[in-house]
């Protein structure tokens, strides 16, 4: 699909300088998982799934200051590639509503294509890769690894969520919750084993800390 290659090129350029765990390798993993999930779900539209998987972090407000500029960039590219306005709306709707932070206080009901990309993005946040990304992200923003006196937060809105505590707290505040939030059966199964791996890691971490 030539259109998908053109989208990939745009995304690669946009995320080239990322040092927070949202670089092009994250995108490629999300695309790969999305493609596999889409293969298992005949009602999905692979063109929309792949486009949204590539583009999902290009309009993220934690990565880009001017989100409207980013949205326009995406819409212009999709129009230039002759995507119909119906497809463009579907892709934009997915990438505007799929993030964890957006869904803290509202729950957005995504269509099947969005559910697939959301699951794939969330799978890349857990397991061994998830552990590496969490510490890389925490280091980038100057967070502490762990502080047993830092209380865990519950019922956060997006503003509260964006204030960091410690990386170990992030496992409880987000990462351990993801398996239960998966939309598709295949992702839920993969997520369960990735969660176990993270739980073992955090248990061992706490043992060594003492
Ligand atoms: P979304 O893009 O779905 O809103 P987030 O912004 O919560 O998701 O996070 C994307 C990834 O960045 C996480 O999966 C994690 O790897 C990392 N991350 C986000 N917030 C933190 C944090 N406070 N501490 C460590 N890692 C974080
Ligand atoms: Ni992502």
PDB file of C-alpha atoms and ligand atoms in Angstrom:
ATOM      1  CA  UNK A   1       0.000   0.000   0.000  1.00  0.00           C
ATOM      2  CA  UNK A   2       1.740   3.129  -1.268  1.00  0.00           C
ATOM      3  CA  UNK A   3      -0.434   5.401   0.864  1.00  0.00           C
ATOM      4  CA  UNK A   4       0.654   3.590   4.007  1.00  0.00           C
ATOM      5  CA  UNK A   5       4.332   3.938   3.046  1.00  0.00           C
ATOM      6  CA  UNK A   6       3.833   7.674   2.572  1.00  0.00           C
ATOM      7  CA  UNK A   7       2.166   7.941   5.984  1.00  0.00           C
ATOM      8  CA  UNK A   8       5.029   5.949   7.548  1.00  0.00           C
ATOM      9  CA  UNK A   9       7.565   8.401   6.069  1.00  0.00           C
ATOM     10  CA  UNK A  10       5.726  11.362   7.572  1.00  0.00           C
ATOM     11  CA  UNK A  11       5.521   9.706  10.995  1.00  0.00           C
ATOM     12  CA  UNK A  12       9.195   8.716  10.932  1.00  0.00           C
ATOM     13  CA  UNK A  13      10.155  12.358  10.375  1.00  0.00           C
ATOM     14  CA  UNK A  14       7.755  13.676  13.004  1.00  0.00           C
ATOM     15  CA  UNK A  15       9.007  11.337  15.742  1.00  0.00           C
ATOM     16  CA  UNK A  16      12.677  11.274  14.695  1.00  0.00           C
ATOM     17  CA  UNK A  17      13.895  13.192  17.762  1.00  0.00           C
ATOM     18  CA  UNK A  18      11.707  11.484  20.346  1.00  0.00           C
ATOM     19  CA  UNK A  19      13.517  10.353  23.488  1.00  0.00           C
ATOM     20  CA  UNK A  20      10.463   9.462  25.604  1.00  0.00           C
ATOM     21  CA  UNK A  21       9.700   5.972  24.283  1.00  0.00           C
ATOM     22  CA  UNK A  22       7.408   7.211  21.507  1.00  0.00           C
ATOM     23  CA  UNK A  23       9.946   6.910  18.703  1.00  0.00           C
ATOM     24  CA  UNK A  24       9.420   5.172  15.366  1.00  0.00           C
ATOM     25  CA  UNK A  25      10.286   1.756  16.833  1.00  0.00           C
ATOM     26  CA  UNK A  26       7.247   2.112  19.163  1.00  0.00           C
ATOM     27  CA  UNK A  27       5.137   2.972  16.125  1.00  0.00           C
ATOM     28  CA  UNK A  28       6.407  -0.024  14.156  1.00  0.00           C
ATOM     29  CA  UNK A  29       5.582  -2.380  17.028  1.00  0.00           C
ATOM     30  CA  UNK A  30       2.095  -0.882  17.356  1.00  0.00           C
ATOM     31  CA  UNK A  31       1.567  -1.240  13.594  1.00  0.00           C
ATOM     32  CA  UNK A  32       2.672  -4.880  13.675  1.00  0.00           C
ATOM     33  CA  UNK A  33       0.369  -5.810  16.572  1.00  0.00           C
ATOM     34  CA  UNK A  34      -2.498  -3.830  15.012  1.00  0.00           C
ATOM     35  CA  UNK A  35      -2.064  -5.702  11.731  1.00  0.00           C
ATOM     36  CA  UNK A  36      -2.167  -9.066  13.511  1.00  0.00           C
ATOM     37  CA  UNK A  37      -5.273  -8.149  15.510  1.00  0.00           C
ATOM     38  CA  UNK A  38      -6.925  -6.812  12.358  1.00  0.00           C
ATOM     39  CA  UNK A  39      -6.200 -10.101  10.530  1.00  0.00           C
ATOM     40  CA  UNK A  40      -8.153 -11.882  13.282  1.00  0.00           C
ATOM     41  CA  UNK A  41     -11.122  -9.504  13.097  1.00  0.00           C
ATOM     42  CA  UNK A  42     -12.772  -9.596   9.651  1.00  0.00           C
ATOM     43  CA  UNK A  43     -15.070  -6.653  10.409  1.00  0.00           C
ATOM     44  CA  UNK A  44     -12.049  -4.331  10.706  1.00  0.00           C
ATOM     45  CA  UNK A  45     -10.747  -2.157   7.871  1.00  0.00           C
ATOM     46  CA  UNK A  46      -7.010  -2.720   7.557  1.00  0.00           C
ATOM     47  CA  UNK A  47      -6.345   0.530   5.705  1.00  0.00           C
ATOM     48  CA  UNK A  48      -7.887   2.547   8.527  1.00  0.00           C
ATOM     49  CA  UNK A  49      -6.229   0.394  11.195  1.00  0.00           C
ATOM     50  CA  UNK A  50      -2.759   0.821   9.668  1.00  0.00           C
ATOM     51  CA  UNK A  51      -3.145   4.553   9.037  1.00  0.00           C
ATOM     52  CA  UNK A  52      -4.341   5.160  12.613  1.00  0.00           C
ATOM     53  CA  UNK A  53      -1.618   2.905  14.067  1.00  0.00           C
ATOM     54  CA  UNK A  54       1.089   4.893  12.255  1.00  0.00           C
ATOM     55  CA  UNK A  55      -0.431   8.281  13.077  1.00  0.00           C
ATOM     56  CA  UNK A  56      -1.616   7.762  16.663  1.00  0.00           C
ATOM     57  CA  UNK A  57       1.230   9.628  18.400  1.00  0.00           C
ATOM     58  CA  UNK A  58       1.682  12.445  15.877  1.00  0.00           C
ATOM     59  CA  UNK A  59      -1.102  14.541  17.458  1.00  0.00           C
ATOM     60  CA  UNK A  60      -0.242  13.825  21.122  1.00  0.00           C
ATOM     61  CA  UNK A  61      -0.140  16.896  23.380  1.00  0.00           C
ATOM     62  CA  UNK A  62       2.602  15.440  25.563  1.00  0.00           C
ATOM     63  CA  UNK A  63       4.881  15.156  22.531  1.00  0.00           C
ATOM     64  CA  UNK A  64       3.871  18.249  20.519  1.00  0.00           C
ATOM     65  CA  UNK A  65       3.170  21.803  21.707  1.00  0.00           C
ATOM     66  CA  UNK A  66       0.907  22.764  18.813  1.00  0.00           C
ATOM     67  CA  UNK A  67      -1.613  19.935  18.527  1.00  0.00           C
ATOM     68  CA  UNK A  68      -3.813  21.785  16.018  1.00  0.00           C
ATOM     69  CA  UNK A  69      -0.846  22.205  13.714  1.00  0.00           C
ATOM     70  CA  UNK A  70      -0.168  18.462  14.014  1.00  0.00           C
ATOM     71  CA  UNK A  71      -3.813  17.629  13.265  1.00  0.00           C
ATOM     72  CA  UNK A  72      -3.751  19.818  10.169  1.00  0.00           C
ATOM     73  CA  UNK A  73      -0.537  18.193   9.032  1.00  0.00           C
ATOM     74  CA  UNK A  74      -2.175  14.763   9.278  1.00  0.00           C
ATOM     75  CA  UNK A  75      -5.395  15.849   7.557  1.00  0.00           C
ATOM     76  CA  UNK A  76      -3.426  17.517   4.744  1.00  0.00           C
ATOM     77  CA  UNK A  77      -1.328  14.399   4.201  1.00  0.00           C
ATOM     78  CA  UNK A  78      -4.378  12.106   4.134  1.00  0.00           C
ATOM     79  CA  UNK A  79      -6.175  14.420   1.682  1.00  0.00           C
ATOM     80  CA  UNK A  80      -3.073  14.611  -0.503  1.00  0.00           C
ATOM     81  CA  UNK A  81      -3.055  10.801  -0.572  1.00  0.00           C
ATOM     82  CA  UNK A  82      -6.712  10.839  -1.732  1.00  0.00           C
ATOM     83  CA  UNK A  83      -8.261   9.371   1.405  1.00  0.00           C
ATOM     84  CA  UNK A  84     -12.009  10.040   1.358  1.00  0.00           C
ATOM     85  CA  UNK A  85     -13.399  12.475   3.919  1.00  0.00           C
ATOM     86  CA  UNK A  86     -15.212   9.546   5.525  1.00  0.00           C
ATOM     87  CA  UNK A  87     -11.914   7.689   6.020  1.00  0.00           C
ATOM     88  CA  UNK A  88     -10.167  10.837   7.230  1.00  0.00           C
ATOM     89  CA  UNK A  89     -12.920  11.414   9.820  1.00  0.00           C
ATOM     90  CA  UNK A  90     -12.689   7.822  11.014  1.00  0.00           C
ATOM     91  CA  UNK A  91      -8.895   7.956  11.352  1.00  0.00           C
ATOM     92  CA  UNK A  92      -8.958  11.339  13.137  1.00  0.00           C
ATOM     93  CA  UNK A  93     -11.699  10.147  15.466  1.00  0.00           C
ATOM     94  CA  UNK A  94      -9.551   7.179  16.496  1.00  0.00           C
ATOM     95  CA  UNK A  95      -6.320   9.054  17.101  1.00  0.00           C
ATOM     96  CA  UNK A  96      -8.068  11.919  18.901  1.00  0.00           C
ATOM     97  CA  UNK A  97      -9.842   9.653  21.391  1.00  0.00           C
ATOM     98  CA  UNK A  98      -7.740   6.545  21.975  1.00  0.00           C
ATOM     99  CA  UNK A  99      -5.235   7.769  24.568  1.00  0.00           C
ATOM    100  CA  UNK A 100      -5.277   6.608  28.161  1.00  0.00           C
ATOM    101  CA  UNK A 101      -5.228  10.138  29.526  1.00  0.00           C
ATOM    102  CA  UNK A 102      -8.244  11.229  27.409  1.00  0.00           C
ATOM    103  CA  UNK A 103     -10.231   8.274  28.771  1.00  0.00           C
ATOM    104  CA  UNK A 104      -9.583   8.887  32.467  1.00  0.00           C
ATOM    105  CA  UNK A 105     -12.699  10.983  33.030  1.00  0.00           C
ATOM    106  CA  UNK A 106     -14.685  10.139  29.866  1.00  0.00           C
ATOM    107  CA  UNK A 107     -14.939   6.801  28.210  1.00  0.00           C
ATOM    108  CA  UNK A 108     -14.860   7.149  24.456  1.00  0.00           C
ATOM    109  CA  UNK A 109     -16.457   4.293  22.556  1.00  0.00           C
ATOM    110  CA  UNK A 110     -14.142   3.567  19.648  1.00  0.00           C
ATOM    111  CA  UNK A 111     -15.148   1.677  16.514  1.00  0.00           C
ATOM    112  CA  UNK A 112     -13.579  -1.746  15.920  1.00  0.00           C
ATOM    113  CA  UNK A 113     -10.579  -0.222  14.089  1.00  0.00           C
ATOM    114  CA  UNK A 114      -9.908   2.134  16.994  1.00  0.00           C
ATOM    115  CA  UNK A 115     -10.295  -0.666  19.513  1.00  0.00           C
ATOM    116  CA  UNK A 116      -7.582  -2.612  17.692  1.00  0.00           C
ATOM    117  CA  UNK A 117      -5.101   0.277  17.595  1.00  0.00           C
ATOM    118  CA  UNK A 118      -5.816   1.189  21.230  1.00  0.00           C
ATOM    119  CA  UNK A 119      -5.126  -2.416  22.283  1.00  0.00           C
ATOM    120  CA  UNK A 120      -1.899  -2.529  20.262  1.00  0.00           C
ATOM    121  CA  UNK A 121      -0.671   0.757  21.773  1.00  0.00           C
ATOM    122  CA  UNK A 122      -1.508  -0.507  25.249  1.00  0.00           C
ATOM    123  CA  UNK A 123       0.239  -3.839  24.657  1.00  0.00           C
ATOM    124  CA  UNK A 124       3.425  -1.914  23.858  1.00  0.00           C
ATOM    125  CA  UNK A 125       3.109  -0.147  27.233  1.00  0.00           C
ATOM    126  CA  UNK A 126       3.323  -3.428  29.181  1.00  0.00           C
ATOM    127  CA  UNK A 127       5.630  -6.465  29.444  1.00  0.00           C
ATOM    128  CA  UNK A 128       9.406  -6.210  29.060  1.00  0.00           C
ATOM    129  CA  UNK A 129       9.136  -3.376  26.539  1.00  0.00           C
ATOM    130  CA  UNK A 130       6.664  -1.622  28.822  1.00  0.00           C
ATOM    131  CA  UNK A 131       9.106  -1.782  31.743  1.00  0.00           C
ATOM    132  CA  UNK A 132      11.905  -0.348  29.594  1.00  0.00           C
ATOM    133  CA  UNK A 133       9.669   2.421  28.238  1.00  0.00           C
ATOM    134  CA  UNK A 134       8.391   3.422  31.678  1.00  0.00           C
ATOM    135  CA  UNK A 135      11.912   3.878  33.091  1.00  0.00           C
ATOM    136  CA  UNK A 136      13.098   5.635  29.939  1.00  0.00           C
ATOM    137  CA  UNK A 137      10.111   8.023  30.128  1.00  0.00           C
ATOM    138  CA  UNK A 138      10.634   8.618  33.868  1.00  0.00           C
ATOM    139  CA  UNK A 139      14.335   9.329  33.341  1.00  0.00           C
ATOM    140  CA  UNK A 140      13.571  11.740  30.527  1.00  0.00           C
ATOM    141  CA  UNK A 141      11.282  13.765  32.810  1.00  0.00           C
ATOM    142  CA  UNK A 142      13.533  13.512  35.883  1.00  0.00           C
ATOM    143  CA  UNK A 143      11.214  11.300  37.958  1.00  0.00           C
ATOM    144  CA  UNK A 144      12.500   9.130  40.777  1.00  0.00           C
ATOM    145  CA  UNK A 145      12.587   5.379  40.261  1.00  0.00           C
ATOM    146  CA  UNK A 146      10.845   4.600  43.535  1.00  0.00           C
ATOM    147  CA  UNK A 147       9.838   6.134  46.836  1.00  0.00           C
ATOM    148  CA  UNK A 148       7.953   3.860  49.244  1.00  0.00           C
ATOM    149  CA  UNK A 149       6.431   6.945  50.917  1.00  0.00           C
ATOM    150  CA  UNK A 150       4.806   8.251  47.727  1.00  0.00           C
ATOM    151  CA  UNK A 151       1.114   7.433  47.942  1.00  0.00           C
ATOM    152  CA  UNK A 152      -0.650   5.924  44.954  1.00  0.00           C
ATOM    153  CA  UNK A 153      -3.185   8.201  43.299  1.00  0.00           C
ATOM    154  CA  UNK A 154      -6.674   7.091  42.335  1.00  0.00           C
ATOM    155  CA  UNK A 155      -9.442   8.831  40.347  1.00  0.00           C
ATOM    156  CA  UNK A 156      -7.045  11.080  38.472  1.00  0.00           C
ATOM    157  CA  UNK A 157      -8.135  13.492  35.787  1.00  0.00           C
ATOM    158  CA  UNK A 158      -5.768  14.201  32.897  1.00  0.00           C
ATOM    159  CA  UNK A 159      -4.112  17.165  34.644  1.00  0.00           C
ATOM    160  CA  UNK A 160      -3.394  15.164  37.784  1.00  0.00           C
ATOM    161  CA  UNK A 161      -2.211  12.185  35.701  1.00  0.00           C
ATOM    162  CA  UNK A 162       0.348  14.339  33.907  1.00  0.00           C
ATOM    163  CA  UNK A 163       1.976  15.292  37.232  1.00  0.00           C
ATOM    164  CA  UNK A 164       4.429  12.469  37.692  1.00  0.00           C
ATOM    165  CA  UNK A 165       5.202  10.610  40.891  1.00  0.00           C
ATOM    166  CA  UNK A 166       7.644   7.692  40.623  1.00  0.00           C
ATOM    167  CA  UNK A 167       8.141   5.139  37.903  1.00  0.00           C
ATOM    168  CA  UNK A 168       7.174   2.246  40.197  1.00  0.00           C
ATOM    169  CA  UNK A 169       3.942   4.106  41.075  1.00  0.00           C
ATOM    170  CA  UNK A 170       3.197   4.342  37.334  1.00  0.00           C
ATOM    171  CA  UNK A 171       2.911   0.553  37.244  1.00  0.00           C
ATOM    172  CA  UNK A 172       0.062   0.687  39.779  1.00  0.00           C
ATOM    173  CA  UNK A 173      -1.483   3.914  38.514  1.00  0.00           C
ATOM    174  CA  UNK A 174      -1.645   2.754  34.893  1.00  0.00           C
ATOM    175  CA  UNK A 175       0.286  -0.261  33.612  1.00  0.00           C
ATOM    176  CA  UNK A 176      -1.247  -2.989  35.821  1.00  0.00           C
ATOM    177  CA  UNK A 177      -4.722  -1.689  34.912  1.00  0.00           C
ATOM    178  CA  UNK A 178      -4.278  -2.033  31.149  1.00  0.00           C
ATOM    179  CA  UNK A 179      -4.990  -5.785  30.752  1.00  0.00           C
ATOM    180  CA  UNK A 180      -8.535  -5.291  32.093  1.00  0.00           C
ATOM    181  CA  UNK A 181      -9.138  -2.447  29.673  1.00  0.00           C
ATOM    182  CA  UNK A 182      -8.309  -4.399  26.506  1.00  0.00           C
ATOM    183  CA  UNK A 183     -11.065  -4.399  23.870  1.00  0.00           C
ATOM    184  CA  UNK A 184     -10.208  -7.548  21.940  1.00  0.00           C
ATOM    185  CA  UNK A 185      -9.919 -11.113  23.164  1.00  0.00           C
ATOM    186  CA  UNK A 186      -6.507 -11.745  21.585  1.00  0.00           C
ATOM    187  CA  UNK A 187      -5.040  -8.620  23.180  1.00  0.00           C
ATOM    188  CA  UNK A 188      -6.497  -9.520  26.578  1.00  0.00           C
ATOM    189  CA  UNK A 189      -4.738 -12.874  26.431  1.00  0.00           C
ATOM    190  CA  UNK A 190      -1.372 -11.386  25.467  1.00  0.00           C
ATOM    191  CA  UNK A 191      -1.793  -8.665  28.087  1.00  0.00           C
ATOM    192  CA  UNK A 192      -2.334 -11.179  30.892  1.00  0.00           C
ATOM    193  CA  UNK A 193       1.071 -12.791  30.370  1.00  0.00           C
ATOM    194  CA  UNK A 194       2.794  -9.419  29.972  1.00  0.00           C
ATOM    195  CA  UNK A 195       1.197  -8.294  33.234  1.00  0.00           C
ATOM    196  CA  UNK A 196       2.543 -11.344  35.086  1.00  0.00           C
ATOM    197  CA  UNK A 197       6.014 -10.525  33.832  1.00  0.00           C
ATOM    198  CA  UNK A 198       5.708  -6.948  35.164  1.00  0.00           C
ATOM    199  CA  UNK A 199       4.350  -8.148  38.508  1.00  0.00           C
ATOM    200  CA  UNK A 200       7.340 -10.465  38.932  1.00  0.00           C
ATOM    201  CA  UNK A 201       9.622  -7.580  38.072  1.00  0.00           C
ATOM    202  CA  UNK A 202       8.030  -5.194  40.581  1.00  0.00           C
ATOM    203  CA  UNK A 203       8.044  -7.855  43.321  1.00  0.00           C
ATOM    204  CA  UNK A 204      11.711  -8.606  42.735  1.00  0.00           C
ATOM    205  CA  UNK A 205      12.464  -4.864  42.596  1.00  0.00           C
ATOM    206  CA  UNK A 206      10.849  -4.323  46.003  1.00  0.00           C
ATOM    207  CA  UNK A 207      12.665  -7.310  47.515  1.00  0.00           C
ATOM    208  CA  UNK A 208      16.003  -5.954  46.362  1.00  0.00           C
ATOM    209  CA  UNK A 209      15.128  -2.440  47.564  1.00  0.00           C
ATOM    210  CA  UNK A 210      14.841  -3.755  51.093  1.00  0.00           C
TER     211      UNK A 210
HETATM  212  P1  LIG B   1      -1.460   7.771  26.231  1.00  0.00           P
HETATM  213  O1  LIG B   1      -0.528   8.218  25.143  1.00  0.00           O
HETATM  214  O2  LIG B   1      -2.312   6.597  25.867  1.00  0.00           O
HETATM  215  O3  LIG B   1      -2.238   8.878  26.941  1.00  0.00           O
HETATM  216  P2  LIG B   1       0.438   7.855  28.269  1.00  0.00           P
HETATM  217  O4  LIG B   1       0.753   9.231  27.913  1.00  0.00           O
HETATM  218  O5  LIG B   1      -0.118   7.562  29.585  1.00  0.00           O
HETATM  219  O6  LIG B   1      -0.523   7.181  27.255  1.00  0.00           O
HETATM  220  O7  LIG B   1       1.736   7.003  28.173  1.00  0.00           O
HETATM  221  C1  LIG B   1       2.399   6.489  27.095  1.00  0.00           C
HETATM  222  C2  LIG B   1       3.601   5.731  27.646  1.00  0.00           C
HETATM  223  O8  LIG B   1       4.532   6.645  28.244  1.00  0.00           O
HETATM  224  C3  LIG B   1       3.275   4.802  28.814  1.00  0.00           C
HETATM  225  O9  LIG B   1       2.812   3.595  28.426  1.00  0.00           O
HETATM  226  C4  LIG B   1       4.567   4.739  29.581  1.00  0.00           C
HETATM  227  O10 LIG B   1       5.480   3.869  28.955  1.00  0.00           O
HETATM  228  C5  LIG B   1       5.029   6.124  29.475  1.00  0.00           C
HETATM  229  N1  LIG B   1       4.577   6.950  30.613  1.00  0.00           N
HETATM  230  C6  LIG B   1       3.550   7.832  30.664  1.00  0.00           C
HETATM  231  N2  LIG B   1       3.466   8.423  31.870  1.00  0.00           N
HETATM  232  C7  LIG B   1       4.483   7.901  32.611  1.00  0.00           C
HETATM  233  C8  LIG B   1       4.952   8.089  33.941  1.00  0.00           C
HETATM  234  N3  LIG B   1       4.390   8.958  34.778  1.00  0.00           N
HETATM  235  N4  LIG B   1       6.014   7.356  34.352  1.00  0.00           N
HETATM  236  C9  LIG B   1       6.613   6.481  33.526  1.00  0.00           C
HETATM  237  N5  LIG B   1       6.222   6.253  32.255  1.00  0.00           N
HETATM  238  C10 LIG B   1       5.181   6.949  31.800  1.00  0.00           C
HETATM  239 NI1  LIG B   2       1.683   5.169  21.336  1.00  0.00          NI
END
